[in-house]
Structures are given as structure tokens and as C-alpha cells.
mmCIF file of N, CA and C and ligand atoms in Angstrom:
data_model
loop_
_atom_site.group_PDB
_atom_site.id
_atom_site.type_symbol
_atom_site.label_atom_id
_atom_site.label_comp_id
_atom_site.label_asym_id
_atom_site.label_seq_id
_atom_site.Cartn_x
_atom_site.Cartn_y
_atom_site.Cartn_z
ATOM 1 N N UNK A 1 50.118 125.451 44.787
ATOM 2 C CA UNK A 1 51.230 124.794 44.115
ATOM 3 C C UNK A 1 52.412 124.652 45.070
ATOM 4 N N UNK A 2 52.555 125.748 45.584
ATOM 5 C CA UNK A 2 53.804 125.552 47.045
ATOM 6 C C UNK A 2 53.502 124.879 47.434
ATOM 7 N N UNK A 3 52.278 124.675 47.871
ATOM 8 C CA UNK A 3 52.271 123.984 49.151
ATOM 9 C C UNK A 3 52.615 122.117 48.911
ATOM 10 N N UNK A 4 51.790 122.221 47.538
ATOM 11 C CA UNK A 4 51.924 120.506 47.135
ATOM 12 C C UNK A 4 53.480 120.274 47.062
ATOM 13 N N UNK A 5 54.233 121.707 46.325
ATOM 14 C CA UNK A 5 55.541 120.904 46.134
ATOM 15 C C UNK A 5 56.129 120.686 47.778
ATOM 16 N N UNK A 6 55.525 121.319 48.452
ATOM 17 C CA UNK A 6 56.838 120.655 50.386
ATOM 18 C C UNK A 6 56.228 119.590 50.216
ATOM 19 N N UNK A 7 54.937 119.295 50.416
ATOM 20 C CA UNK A 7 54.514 117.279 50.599
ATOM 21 C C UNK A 7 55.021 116.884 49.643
ATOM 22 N N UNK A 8 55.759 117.158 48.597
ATOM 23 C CA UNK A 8 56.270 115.864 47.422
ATOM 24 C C UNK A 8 57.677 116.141 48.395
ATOM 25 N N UNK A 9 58.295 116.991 48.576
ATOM 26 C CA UNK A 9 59.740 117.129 49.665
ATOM 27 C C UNK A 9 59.705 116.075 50.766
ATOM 28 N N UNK A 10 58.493 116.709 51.234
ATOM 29 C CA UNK A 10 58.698 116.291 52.681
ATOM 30 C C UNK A 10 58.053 114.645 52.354
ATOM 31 N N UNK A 11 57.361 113.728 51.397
ATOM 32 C CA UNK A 11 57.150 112.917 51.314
ATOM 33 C C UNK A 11 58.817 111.901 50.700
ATOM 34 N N UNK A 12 59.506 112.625 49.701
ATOM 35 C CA UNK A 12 60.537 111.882 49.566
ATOM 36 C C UNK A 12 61.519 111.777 51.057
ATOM 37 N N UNK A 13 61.552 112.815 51.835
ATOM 38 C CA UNK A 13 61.920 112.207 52.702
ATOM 39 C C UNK A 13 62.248 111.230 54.009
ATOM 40 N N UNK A 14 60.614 111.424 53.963
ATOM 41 C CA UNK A 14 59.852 110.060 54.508
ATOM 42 C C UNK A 14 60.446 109.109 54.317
ATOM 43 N N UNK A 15 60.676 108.736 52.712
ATOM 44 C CA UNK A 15 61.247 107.640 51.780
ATOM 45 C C UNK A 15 61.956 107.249 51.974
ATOM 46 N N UNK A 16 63.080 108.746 51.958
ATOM 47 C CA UNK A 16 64.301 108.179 51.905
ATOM 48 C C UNK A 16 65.358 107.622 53.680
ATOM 49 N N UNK A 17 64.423 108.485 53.873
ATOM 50 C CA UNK A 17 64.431 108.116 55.805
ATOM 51 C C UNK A 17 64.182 105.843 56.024
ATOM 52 N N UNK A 18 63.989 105.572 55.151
ATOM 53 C CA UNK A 18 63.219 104.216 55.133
ATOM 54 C C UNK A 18 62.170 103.744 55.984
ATOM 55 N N UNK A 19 60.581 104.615 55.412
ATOM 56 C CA UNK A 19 59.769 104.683 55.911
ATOM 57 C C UNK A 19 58.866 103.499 54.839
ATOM 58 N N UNK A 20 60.003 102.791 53.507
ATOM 59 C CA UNK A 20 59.599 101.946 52.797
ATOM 60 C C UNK A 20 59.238 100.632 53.252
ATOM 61 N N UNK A 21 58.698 99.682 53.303
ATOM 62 C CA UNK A 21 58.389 98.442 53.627
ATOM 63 C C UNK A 21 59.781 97.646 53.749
ATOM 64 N N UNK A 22 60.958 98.015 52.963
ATOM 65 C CA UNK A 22 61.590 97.018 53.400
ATOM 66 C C UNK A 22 62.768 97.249 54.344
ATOM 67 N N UNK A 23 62.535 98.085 55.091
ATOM 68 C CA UNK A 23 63.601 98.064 56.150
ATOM 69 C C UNK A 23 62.701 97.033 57.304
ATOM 70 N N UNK A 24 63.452 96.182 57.740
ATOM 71 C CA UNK A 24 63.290 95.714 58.940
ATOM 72 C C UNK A 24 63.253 96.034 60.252
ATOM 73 N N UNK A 25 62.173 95.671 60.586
ATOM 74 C CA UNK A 25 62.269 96.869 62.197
ATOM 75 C C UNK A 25 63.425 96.718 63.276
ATOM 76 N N UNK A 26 63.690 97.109 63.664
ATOM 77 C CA UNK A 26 64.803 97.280 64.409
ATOM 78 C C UNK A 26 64.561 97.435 65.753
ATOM 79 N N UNK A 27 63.403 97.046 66.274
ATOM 80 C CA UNK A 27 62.694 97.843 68.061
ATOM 81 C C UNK A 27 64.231 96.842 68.796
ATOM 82 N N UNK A 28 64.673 97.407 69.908
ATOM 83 C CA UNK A 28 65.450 97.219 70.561
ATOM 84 C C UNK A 28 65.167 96.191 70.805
ATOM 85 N N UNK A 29 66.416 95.055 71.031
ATOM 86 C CA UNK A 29 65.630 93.417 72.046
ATOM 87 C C UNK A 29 66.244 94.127 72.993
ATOM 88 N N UNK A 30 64.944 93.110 74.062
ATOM 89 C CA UNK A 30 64.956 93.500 75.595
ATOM 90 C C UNK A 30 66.007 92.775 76.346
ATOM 91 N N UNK A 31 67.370 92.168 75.103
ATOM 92 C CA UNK A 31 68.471 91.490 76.033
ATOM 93 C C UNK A 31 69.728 92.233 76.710
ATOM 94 N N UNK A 32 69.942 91.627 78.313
ATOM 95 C CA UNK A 32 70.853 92.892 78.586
ATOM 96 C C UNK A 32 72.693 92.531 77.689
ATOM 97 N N UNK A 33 72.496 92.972 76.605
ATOM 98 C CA UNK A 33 73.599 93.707 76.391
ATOM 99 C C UNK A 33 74.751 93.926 76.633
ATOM 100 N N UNK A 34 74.352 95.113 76.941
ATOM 101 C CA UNK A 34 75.740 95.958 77.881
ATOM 102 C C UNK A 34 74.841 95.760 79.416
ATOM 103 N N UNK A 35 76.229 95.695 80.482
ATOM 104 C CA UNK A 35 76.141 95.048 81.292
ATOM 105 C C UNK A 35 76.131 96.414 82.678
ATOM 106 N N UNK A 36 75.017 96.040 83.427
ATOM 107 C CA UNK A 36 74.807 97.434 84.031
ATOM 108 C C UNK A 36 76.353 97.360 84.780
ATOM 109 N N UNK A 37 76.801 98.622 85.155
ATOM 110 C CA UNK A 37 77.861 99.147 85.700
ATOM 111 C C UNK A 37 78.776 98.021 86.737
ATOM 112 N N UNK A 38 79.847 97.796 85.826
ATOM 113 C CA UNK A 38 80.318 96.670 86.449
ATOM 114 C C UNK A 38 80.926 96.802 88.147
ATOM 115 N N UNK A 39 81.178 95.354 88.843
ATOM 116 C CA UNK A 39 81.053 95.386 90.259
ATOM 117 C C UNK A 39 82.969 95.777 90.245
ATOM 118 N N UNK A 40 83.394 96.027 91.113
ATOM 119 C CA UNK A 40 84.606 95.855 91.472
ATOM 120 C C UNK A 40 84.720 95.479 92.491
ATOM 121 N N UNK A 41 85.485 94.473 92.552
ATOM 122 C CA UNK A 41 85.745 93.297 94.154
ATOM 123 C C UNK A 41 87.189 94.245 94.609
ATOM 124 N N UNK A 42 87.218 94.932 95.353
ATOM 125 C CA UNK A 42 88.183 95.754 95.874
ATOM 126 C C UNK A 42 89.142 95.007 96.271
ATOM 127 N N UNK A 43 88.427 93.889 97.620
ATOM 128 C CA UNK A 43 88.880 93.466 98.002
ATOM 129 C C UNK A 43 90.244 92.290 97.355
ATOM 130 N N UNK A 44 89.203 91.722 96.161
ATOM 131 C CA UNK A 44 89.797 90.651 95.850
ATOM 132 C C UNK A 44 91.181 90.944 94.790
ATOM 133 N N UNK A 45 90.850 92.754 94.349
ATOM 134 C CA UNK A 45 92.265 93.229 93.574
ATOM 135 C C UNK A 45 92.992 93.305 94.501
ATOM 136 N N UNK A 46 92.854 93.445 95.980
ATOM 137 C CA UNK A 46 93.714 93.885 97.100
ATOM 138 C C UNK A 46 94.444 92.846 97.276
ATOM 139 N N UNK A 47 93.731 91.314 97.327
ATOM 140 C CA UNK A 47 94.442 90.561 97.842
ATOM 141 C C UNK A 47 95.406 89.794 96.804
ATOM 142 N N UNK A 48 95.378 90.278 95.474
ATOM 143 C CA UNK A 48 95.644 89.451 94.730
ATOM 144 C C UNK A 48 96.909 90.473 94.098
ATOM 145 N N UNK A 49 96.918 91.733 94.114
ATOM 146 C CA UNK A 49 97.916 92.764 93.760
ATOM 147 C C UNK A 49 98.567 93.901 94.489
ATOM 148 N N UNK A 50 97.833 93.613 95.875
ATOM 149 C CA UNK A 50 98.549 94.547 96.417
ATOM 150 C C UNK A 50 99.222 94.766 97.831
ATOM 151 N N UNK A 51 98.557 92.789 98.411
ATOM 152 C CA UNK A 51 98.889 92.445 99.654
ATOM 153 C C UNK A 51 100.217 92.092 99.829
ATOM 154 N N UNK A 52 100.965 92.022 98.918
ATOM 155 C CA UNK A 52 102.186 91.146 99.378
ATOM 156 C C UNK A 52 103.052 92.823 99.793
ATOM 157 N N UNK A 53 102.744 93.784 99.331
ATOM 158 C CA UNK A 53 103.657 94.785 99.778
ATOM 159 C C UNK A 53 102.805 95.282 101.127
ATOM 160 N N UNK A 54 101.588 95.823 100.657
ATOM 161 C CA UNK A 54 100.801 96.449 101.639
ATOM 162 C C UNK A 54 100.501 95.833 102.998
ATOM 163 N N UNK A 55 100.365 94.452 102.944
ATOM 164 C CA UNK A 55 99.570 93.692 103.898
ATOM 165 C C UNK A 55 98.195 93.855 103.722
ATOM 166 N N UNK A 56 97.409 92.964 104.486
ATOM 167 C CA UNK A 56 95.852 92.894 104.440
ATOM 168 C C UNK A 56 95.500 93.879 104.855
ATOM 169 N N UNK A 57 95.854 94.566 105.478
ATOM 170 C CA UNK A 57 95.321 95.978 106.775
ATOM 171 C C UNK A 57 96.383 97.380 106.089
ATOM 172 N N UNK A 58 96.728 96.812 105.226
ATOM 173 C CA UNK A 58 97.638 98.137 104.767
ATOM 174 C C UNK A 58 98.995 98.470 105.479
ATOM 175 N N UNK A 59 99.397 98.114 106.616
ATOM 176 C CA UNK A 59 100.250 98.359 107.230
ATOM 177 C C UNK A 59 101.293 97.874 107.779
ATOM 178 N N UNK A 60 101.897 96.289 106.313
ATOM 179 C CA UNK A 60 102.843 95.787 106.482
ATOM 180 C C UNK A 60 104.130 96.209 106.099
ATOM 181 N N UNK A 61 103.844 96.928 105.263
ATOM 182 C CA UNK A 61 105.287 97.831 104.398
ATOM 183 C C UNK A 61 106.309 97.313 104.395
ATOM 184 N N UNK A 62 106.101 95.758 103.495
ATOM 185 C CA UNK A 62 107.372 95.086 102.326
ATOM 186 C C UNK A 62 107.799 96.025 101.743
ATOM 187 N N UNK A 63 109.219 96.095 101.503
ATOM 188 C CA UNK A 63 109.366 96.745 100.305
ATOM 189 C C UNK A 63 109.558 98.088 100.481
ATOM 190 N N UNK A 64 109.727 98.508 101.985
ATOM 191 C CA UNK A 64 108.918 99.910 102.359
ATOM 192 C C UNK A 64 108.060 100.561 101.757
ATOM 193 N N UNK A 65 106.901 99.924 101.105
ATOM 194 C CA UNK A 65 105.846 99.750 101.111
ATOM 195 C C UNK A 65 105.140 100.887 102.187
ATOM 196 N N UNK A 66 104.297 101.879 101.661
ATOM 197 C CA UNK A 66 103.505 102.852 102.282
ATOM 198 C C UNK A 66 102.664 102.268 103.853
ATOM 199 N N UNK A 67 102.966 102.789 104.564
ATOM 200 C CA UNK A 67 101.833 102.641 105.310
ATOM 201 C C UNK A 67 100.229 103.047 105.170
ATOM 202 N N UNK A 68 99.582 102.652 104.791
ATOM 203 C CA UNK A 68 98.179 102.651 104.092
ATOM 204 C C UNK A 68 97.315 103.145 105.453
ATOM 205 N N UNK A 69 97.431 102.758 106.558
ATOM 206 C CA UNK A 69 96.601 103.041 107.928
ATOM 207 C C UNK A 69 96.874 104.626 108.965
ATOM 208 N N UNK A 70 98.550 105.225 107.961
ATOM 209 C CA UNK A 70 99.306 106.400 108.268
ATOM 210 C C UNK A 70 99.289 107.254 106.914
ATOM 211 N N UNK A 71 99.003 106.920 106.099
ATOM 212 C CA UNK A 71 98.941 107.931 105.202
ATOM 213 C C UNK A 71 97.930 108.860 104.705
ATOM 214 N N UNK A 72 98.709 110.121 104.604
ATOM 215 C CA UNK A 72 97.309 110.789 104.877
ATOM 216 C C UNK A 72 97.679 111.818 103.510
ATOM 217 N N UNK A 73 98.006 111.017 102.469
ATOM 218 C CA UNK A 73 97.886 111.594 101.071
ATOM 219 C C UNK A 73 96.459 111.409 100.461
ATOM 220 N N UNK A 74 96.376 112.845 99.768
ATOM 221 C CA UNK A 74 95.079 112.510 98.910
ATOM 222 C C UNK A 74 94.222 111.179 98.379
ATOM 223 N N UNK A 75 93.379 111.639 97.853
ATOM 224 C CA UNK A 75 92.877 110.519 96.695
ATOM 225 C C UNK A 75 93.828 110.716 95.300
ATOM 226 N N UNK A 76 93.604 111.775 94.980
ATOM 227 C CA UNK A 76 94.419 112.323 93.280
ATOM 228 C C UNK A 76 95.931 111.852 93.731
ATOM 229 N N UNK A 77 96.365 111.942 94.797
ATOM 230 C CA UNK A 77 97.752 111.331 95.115
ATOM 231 C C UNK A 77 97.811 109.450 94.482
ATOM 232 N N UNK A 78 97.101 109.012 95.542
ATOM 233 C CA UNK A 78 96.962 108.126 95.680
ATOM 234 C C UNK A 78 96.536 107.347 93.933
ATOM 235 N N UNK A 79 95.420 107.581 93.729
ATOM 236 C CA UNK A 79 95.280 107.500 92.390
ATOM 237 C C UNK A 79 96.303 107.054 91.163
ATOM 238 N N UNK A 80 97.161 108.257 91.416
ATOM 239 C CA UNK A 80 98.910 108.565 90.713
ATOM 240 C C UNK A 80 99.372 107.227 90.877
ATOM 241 N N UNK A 81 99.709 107.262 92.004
ATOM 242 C CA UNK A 81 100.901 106.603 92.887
ATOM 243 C C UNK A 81 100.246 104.942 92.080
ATOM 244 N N UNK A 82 98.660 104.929 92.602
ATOM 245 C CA UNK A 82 98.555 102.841 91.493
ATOM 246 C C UNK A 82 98.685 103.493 90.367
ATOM 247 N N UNK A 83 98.499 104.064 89.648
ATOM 248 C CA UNK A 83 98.371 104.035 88.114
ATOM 249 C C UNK A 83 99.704 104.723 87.414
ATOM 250 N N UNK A 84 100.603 104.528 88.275
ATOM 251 C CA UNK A 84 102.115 105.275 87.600
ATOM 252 C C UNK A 84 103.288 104.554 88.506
ATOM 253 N N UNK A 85 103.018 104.217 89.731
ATOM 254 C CA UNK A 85 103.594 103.735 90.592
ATOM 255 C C UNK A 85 104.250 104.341 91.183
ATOM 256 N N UNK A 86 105.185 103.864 92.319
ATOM 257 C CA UNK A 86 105.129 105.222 93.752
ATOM 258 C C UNK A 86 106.348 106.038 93.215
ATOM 259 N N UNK A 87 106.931 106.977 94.060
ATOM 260 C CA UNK A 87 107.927 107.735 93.423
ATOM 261 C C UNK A 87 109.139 107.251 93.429
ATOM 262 N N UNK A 88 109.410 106.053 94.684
ATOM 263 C CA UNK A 88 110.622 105.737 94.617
ATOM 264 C C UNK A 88 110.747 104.550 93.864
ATOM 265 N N UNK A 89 109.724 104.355 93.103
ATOM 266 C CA UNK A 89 110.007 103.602 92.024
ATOM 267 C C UNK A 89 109.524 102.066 92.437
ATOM 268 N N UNK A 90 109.243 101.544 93.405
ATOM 269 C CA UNK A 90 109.092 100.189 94.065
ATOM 270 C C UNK A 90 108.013 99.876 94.140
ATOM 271 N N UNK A 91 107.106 100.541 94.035
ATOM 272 C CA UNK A 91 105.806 100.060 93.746
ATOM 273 C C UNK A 91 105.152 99.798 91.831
ATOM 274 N N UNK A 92 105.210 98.699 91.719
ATOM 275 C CA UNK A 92 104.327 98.657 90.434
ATOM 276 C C UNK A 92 103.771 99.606 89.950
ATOM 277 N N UNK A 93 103.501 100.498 88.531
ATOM 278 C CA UNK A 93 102.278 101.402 88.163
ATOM 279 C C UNK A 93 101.006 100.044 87.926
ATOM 280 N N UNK A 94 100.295 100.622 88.143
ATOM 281 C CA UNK A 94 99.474 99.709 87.786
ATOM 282 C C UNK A 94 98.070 100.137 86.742
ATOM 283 N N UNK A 95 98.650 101.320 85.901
ATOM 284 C CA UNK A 95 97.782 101.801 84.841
ATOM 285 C C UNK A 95 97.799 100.877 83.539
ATOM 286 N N UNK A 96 98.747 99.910 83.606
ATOM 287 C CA UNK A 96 98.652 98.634 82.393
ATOM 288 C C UNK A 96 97.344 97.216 82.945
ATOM 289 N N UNK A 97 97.318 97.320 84.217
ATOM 290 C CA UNK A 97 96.917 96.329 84.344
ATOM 291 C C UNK A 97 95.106 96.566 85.126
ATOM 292 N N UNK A 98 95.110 97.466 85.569
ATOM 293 C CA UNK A 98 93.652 98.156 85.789
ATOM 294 C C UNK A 98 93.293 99.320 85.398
ATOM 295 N N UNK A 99 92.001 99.216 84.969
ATOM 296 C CA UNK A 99 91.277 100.264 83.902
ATOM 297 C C UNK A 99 91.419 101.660 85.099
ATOM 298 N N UNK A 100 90.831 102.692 84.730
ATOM 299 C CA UNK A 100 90.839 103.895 85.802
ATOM 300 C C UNK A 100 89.790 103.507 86.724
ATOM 301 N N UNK A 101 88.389 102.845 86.186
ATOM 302 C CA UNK A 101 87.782 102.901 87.403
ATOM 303 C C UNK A 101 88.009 101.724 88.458
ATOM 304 N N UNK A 102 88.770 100.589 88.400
ATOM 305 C CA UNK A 102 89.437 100.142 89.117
ATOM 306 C C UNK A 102 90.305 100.684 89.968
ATOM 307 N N UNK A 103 91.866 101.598 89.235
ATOM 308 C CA UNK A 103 92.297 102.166 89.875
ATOM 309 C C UNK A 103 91.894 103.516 91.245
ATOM 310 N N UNK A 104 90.477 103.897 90.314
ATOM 311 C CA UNK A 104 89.913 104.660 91.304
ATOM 312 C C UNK A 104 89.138 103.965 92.873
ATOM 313 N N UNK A 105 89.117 103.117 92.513
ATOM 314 C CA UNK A 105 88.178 102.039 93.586
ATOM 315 C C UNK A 105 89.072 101.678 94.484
ATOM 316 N N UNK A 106 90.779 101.246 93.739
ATOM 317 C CA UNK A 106 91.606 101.002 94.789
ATOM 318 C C UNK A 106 91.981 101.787 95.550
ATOM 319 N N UNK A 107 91.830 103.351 94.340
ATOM 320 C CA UNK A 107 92.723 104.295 95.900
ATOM 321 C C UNK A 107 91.532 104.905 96.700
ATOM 322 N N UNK A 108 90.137 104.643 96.494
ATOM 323 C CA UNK A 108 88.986 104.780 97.590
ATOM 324 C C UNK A 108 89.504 103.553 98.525
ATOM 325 N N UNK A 109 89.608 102.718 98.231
ATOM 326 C CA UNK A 109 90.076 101.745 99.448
ATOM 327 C C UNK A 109 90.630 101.962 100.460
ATOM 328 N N UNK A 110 92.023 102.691 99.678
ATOM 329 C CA UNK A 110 92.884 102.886 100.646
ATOM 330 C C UNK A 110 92.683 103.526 101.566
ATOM 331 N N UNK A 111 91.641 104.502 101.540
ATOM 332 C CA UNK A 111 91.636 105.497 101.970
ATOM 333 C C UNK A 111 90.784 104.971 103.554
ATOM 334 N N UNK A 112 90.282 103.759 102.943
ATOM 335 C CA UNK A 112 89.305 102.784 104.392
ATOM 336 C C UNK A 112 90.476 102.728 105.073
ATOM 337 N N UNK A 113 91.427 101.998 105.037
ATOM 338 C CA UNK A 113 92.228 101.527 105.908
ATOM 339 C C UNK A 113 92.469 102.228 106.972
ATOM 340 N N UNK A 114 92.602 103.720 107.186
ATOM 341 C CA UNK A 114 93.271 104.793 107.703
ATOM 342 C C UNK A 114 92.762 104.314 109.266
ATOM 343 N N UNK A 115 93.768 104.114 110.342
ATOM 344 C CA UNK A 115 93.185 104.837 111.630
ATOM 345 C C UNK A 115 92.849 105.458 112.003
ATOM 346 N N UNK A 116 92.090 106.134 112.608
ATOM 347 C CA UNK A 116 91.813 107.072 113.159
ATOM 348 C C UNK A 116 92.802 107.330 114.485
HETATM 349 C C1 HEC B 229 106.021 95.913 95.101
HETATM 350 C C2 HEC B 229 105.368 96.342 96.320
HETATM 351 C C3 HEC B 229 104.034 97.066 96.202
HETATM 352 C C4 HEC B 229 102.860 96.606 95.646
HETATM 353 C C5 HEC B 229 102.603 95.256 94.984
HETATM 354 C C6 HEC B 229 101.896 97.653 95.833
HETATM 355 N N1 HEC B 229 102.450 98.722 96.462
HETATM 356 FE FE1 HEC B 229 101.536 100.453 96.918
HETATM 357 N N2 HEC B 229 103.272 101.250 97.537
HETATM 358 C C7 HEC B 229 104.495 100.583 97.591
HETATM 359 C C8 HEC B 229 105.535 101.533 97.908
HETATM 360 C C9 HEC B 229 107.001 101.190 98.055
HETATM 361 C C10 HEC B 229 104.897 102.788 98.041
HETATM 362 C C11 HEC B 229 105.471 104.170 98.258
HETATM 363 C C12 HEC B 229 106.365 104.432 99.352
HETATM 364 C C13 HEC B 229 106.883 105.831 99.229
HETATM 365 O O1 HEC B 229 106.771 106.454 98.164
HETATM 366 O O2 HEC B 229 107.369 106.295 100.243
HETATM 367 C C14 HEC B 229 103.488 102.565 97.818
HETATM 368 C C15 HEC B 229 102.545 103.571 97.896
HETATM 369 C C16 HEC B 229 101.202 103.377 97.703
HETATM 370 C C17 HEC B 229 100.211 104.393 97.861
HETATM 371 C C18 HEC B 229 100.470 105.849 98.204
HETATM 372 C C19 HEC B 229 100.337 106.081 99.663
HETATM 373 C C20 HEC B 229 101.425 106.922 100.224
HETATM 374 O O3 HEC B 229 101.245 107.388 101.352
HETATM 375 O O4 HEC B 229 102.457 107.105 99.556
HETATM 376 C C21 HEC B 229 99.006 103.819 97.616
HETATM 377 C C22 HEC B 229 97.651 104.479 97.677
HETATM 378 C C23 HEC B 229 99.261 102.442 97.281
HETATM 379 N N3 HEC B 229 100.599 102.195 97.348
HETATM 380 C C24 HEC B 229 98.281 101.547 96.943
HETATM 381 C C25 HEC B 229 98.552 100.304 96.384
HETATM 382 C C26 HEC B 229 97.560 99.481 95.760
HETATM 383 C C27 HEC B 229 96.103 99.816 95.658
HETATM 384 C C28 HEC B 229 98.199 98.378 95.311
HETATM 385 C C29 HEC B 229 97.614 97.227 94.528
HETATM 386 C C30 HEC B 229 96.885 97.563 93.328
HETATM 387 C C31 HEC B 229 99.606 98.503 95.672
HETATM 388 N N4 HEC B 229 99.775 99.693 96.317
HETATM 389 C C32 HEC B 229 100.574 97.559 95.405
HETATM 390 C C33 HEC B 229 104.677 99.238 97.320
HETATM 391 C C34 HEC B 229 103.769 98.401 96.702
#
């Protein structure tokens, strides 16, 4: 008698799980969706938001504008500095206008520029 009453349990839940005929199947479509991990053109945020202070090479310093090819601040610095803007205030934040992993991409950039 136990035992029949779990299969009447465990059968309503089957049920109620919609193991009934009329749920429609749902198998995943094979369309892409969501879009594998988007690209970031470094370059092309560089040239479009950040050359007129920086220069192409980092080391025009409008604006007194950082030297990008002499600076030898962090990443987590750097990071700050686009997404809040610099301390003396003259640089744009730029946490309104690029997501974090943008901002993170730019201040990996920067970090190319450096001379050795
Ligand atoms: C309006 C001019 C201006 C623009 C546009 C600008 N910057 Fe700056 N940037 C500055 C100034 C000024 C500083 C800080 C100078 C200081 O604090 O001594 C700075 C500092 C930095 C720093 C910190 C480096 C350091 O040594 O202090 C990084 C990194 C940086 N900028 C990256 C960027 C990136 C990336 C962009 C584009 C998304 C950008 N900047 C756009 C003016 C600008």
C-alpha cells in the first residue's frame, strides 16, 4: 500500500512538472542569441575618445593630459582615473559612457603604450 501511494505522488508530479501532452517542447533553437563575448576595438575607442587629449601614442598631453608612454600607475589606478576621471578633474570620467569591460580594455591599453 506504501509503496503504491509514492507512485500516485511521484506520478502527480510528473504531471504537474508538465510531463502532459500539452506543453510544447521547448528544445533550445540552435540560433545564436546571445552573442559570443563581445569584440572591443580598443583602438577605435582610443581614437574616437581619447586621442584628442592623449595623442595616438599616448604622449601628447593636451590638457596636461597624462603621459600614457611615462606612466607607471597601476591598472586599478588607471581603471579609476577612465571611469571617474583624473584627479585634477580634466579628464572626462568615462563610467557613463563605457561599460566596465570597455573601461577595463582601455586601461589594458594603456598600459601598451609604455616605453620601455
Ligand atoms: C579632456 C582630455 C582627456 C581625455 C579626452 C582623456 N584623458 Fe586621460 N587623462 C587626462 C588628464 C588631464 C589626466 C590626468 C593628469 C593628472 O592627473 O596628472 C589623464 C589621465 C589618464 C590616465 C591615468 C594615467 C596617469 O598616469 O595618471 C589614464 C589611464 C587615462 N587618462 C586614459 C584615458 C583614456 C583611456 C581615455 C579615453 C577613454 C582618456 N584618458 C581620455 C586627460 C584626458
Amino acid at each position: 500500500m506504501q509503496k503504491f501511494s509514492l507512485l500516485f505522488v511521484l506520478a502527480l508530479v510528473v504531471l504537474a512538472c508538465g510531463g502532459g501532452e500539452d506543453t510544447p517542447s521547448e528544445a533550445p533553437k540552435v540560433t545564436k542569441a546571445e552573442p559570443a563575448k563581445k569584440e572591443i576595438d580598443v583602438k577605435k575607442i582610443w581614437k574616437v575618445r581619447c586621442i584628442a587629449c592623449h595623442g595616438l601614442y599616448g604622449d601628447m598631453g593636451t590638457n596636461g593630459a597624462a603621459n600614457l608612454q611615462e606612466s607607471t600607475k597601476d591598472l586599478e589606478y588607471r581603471i579609476n582615473a577612465i571611469k571617474n576621471g583624473s584627479e585634477n578633474g580634466v579628464m572626462t570620467a568615462f563610467g557613463d559612457i563605457l561599460d566596465d569591460d570597455e573601461i577595463k580594455a582601455m586601461a589594458e591599453y594603456t598600459m601598451t603604450l609604455k616605453k620601455e
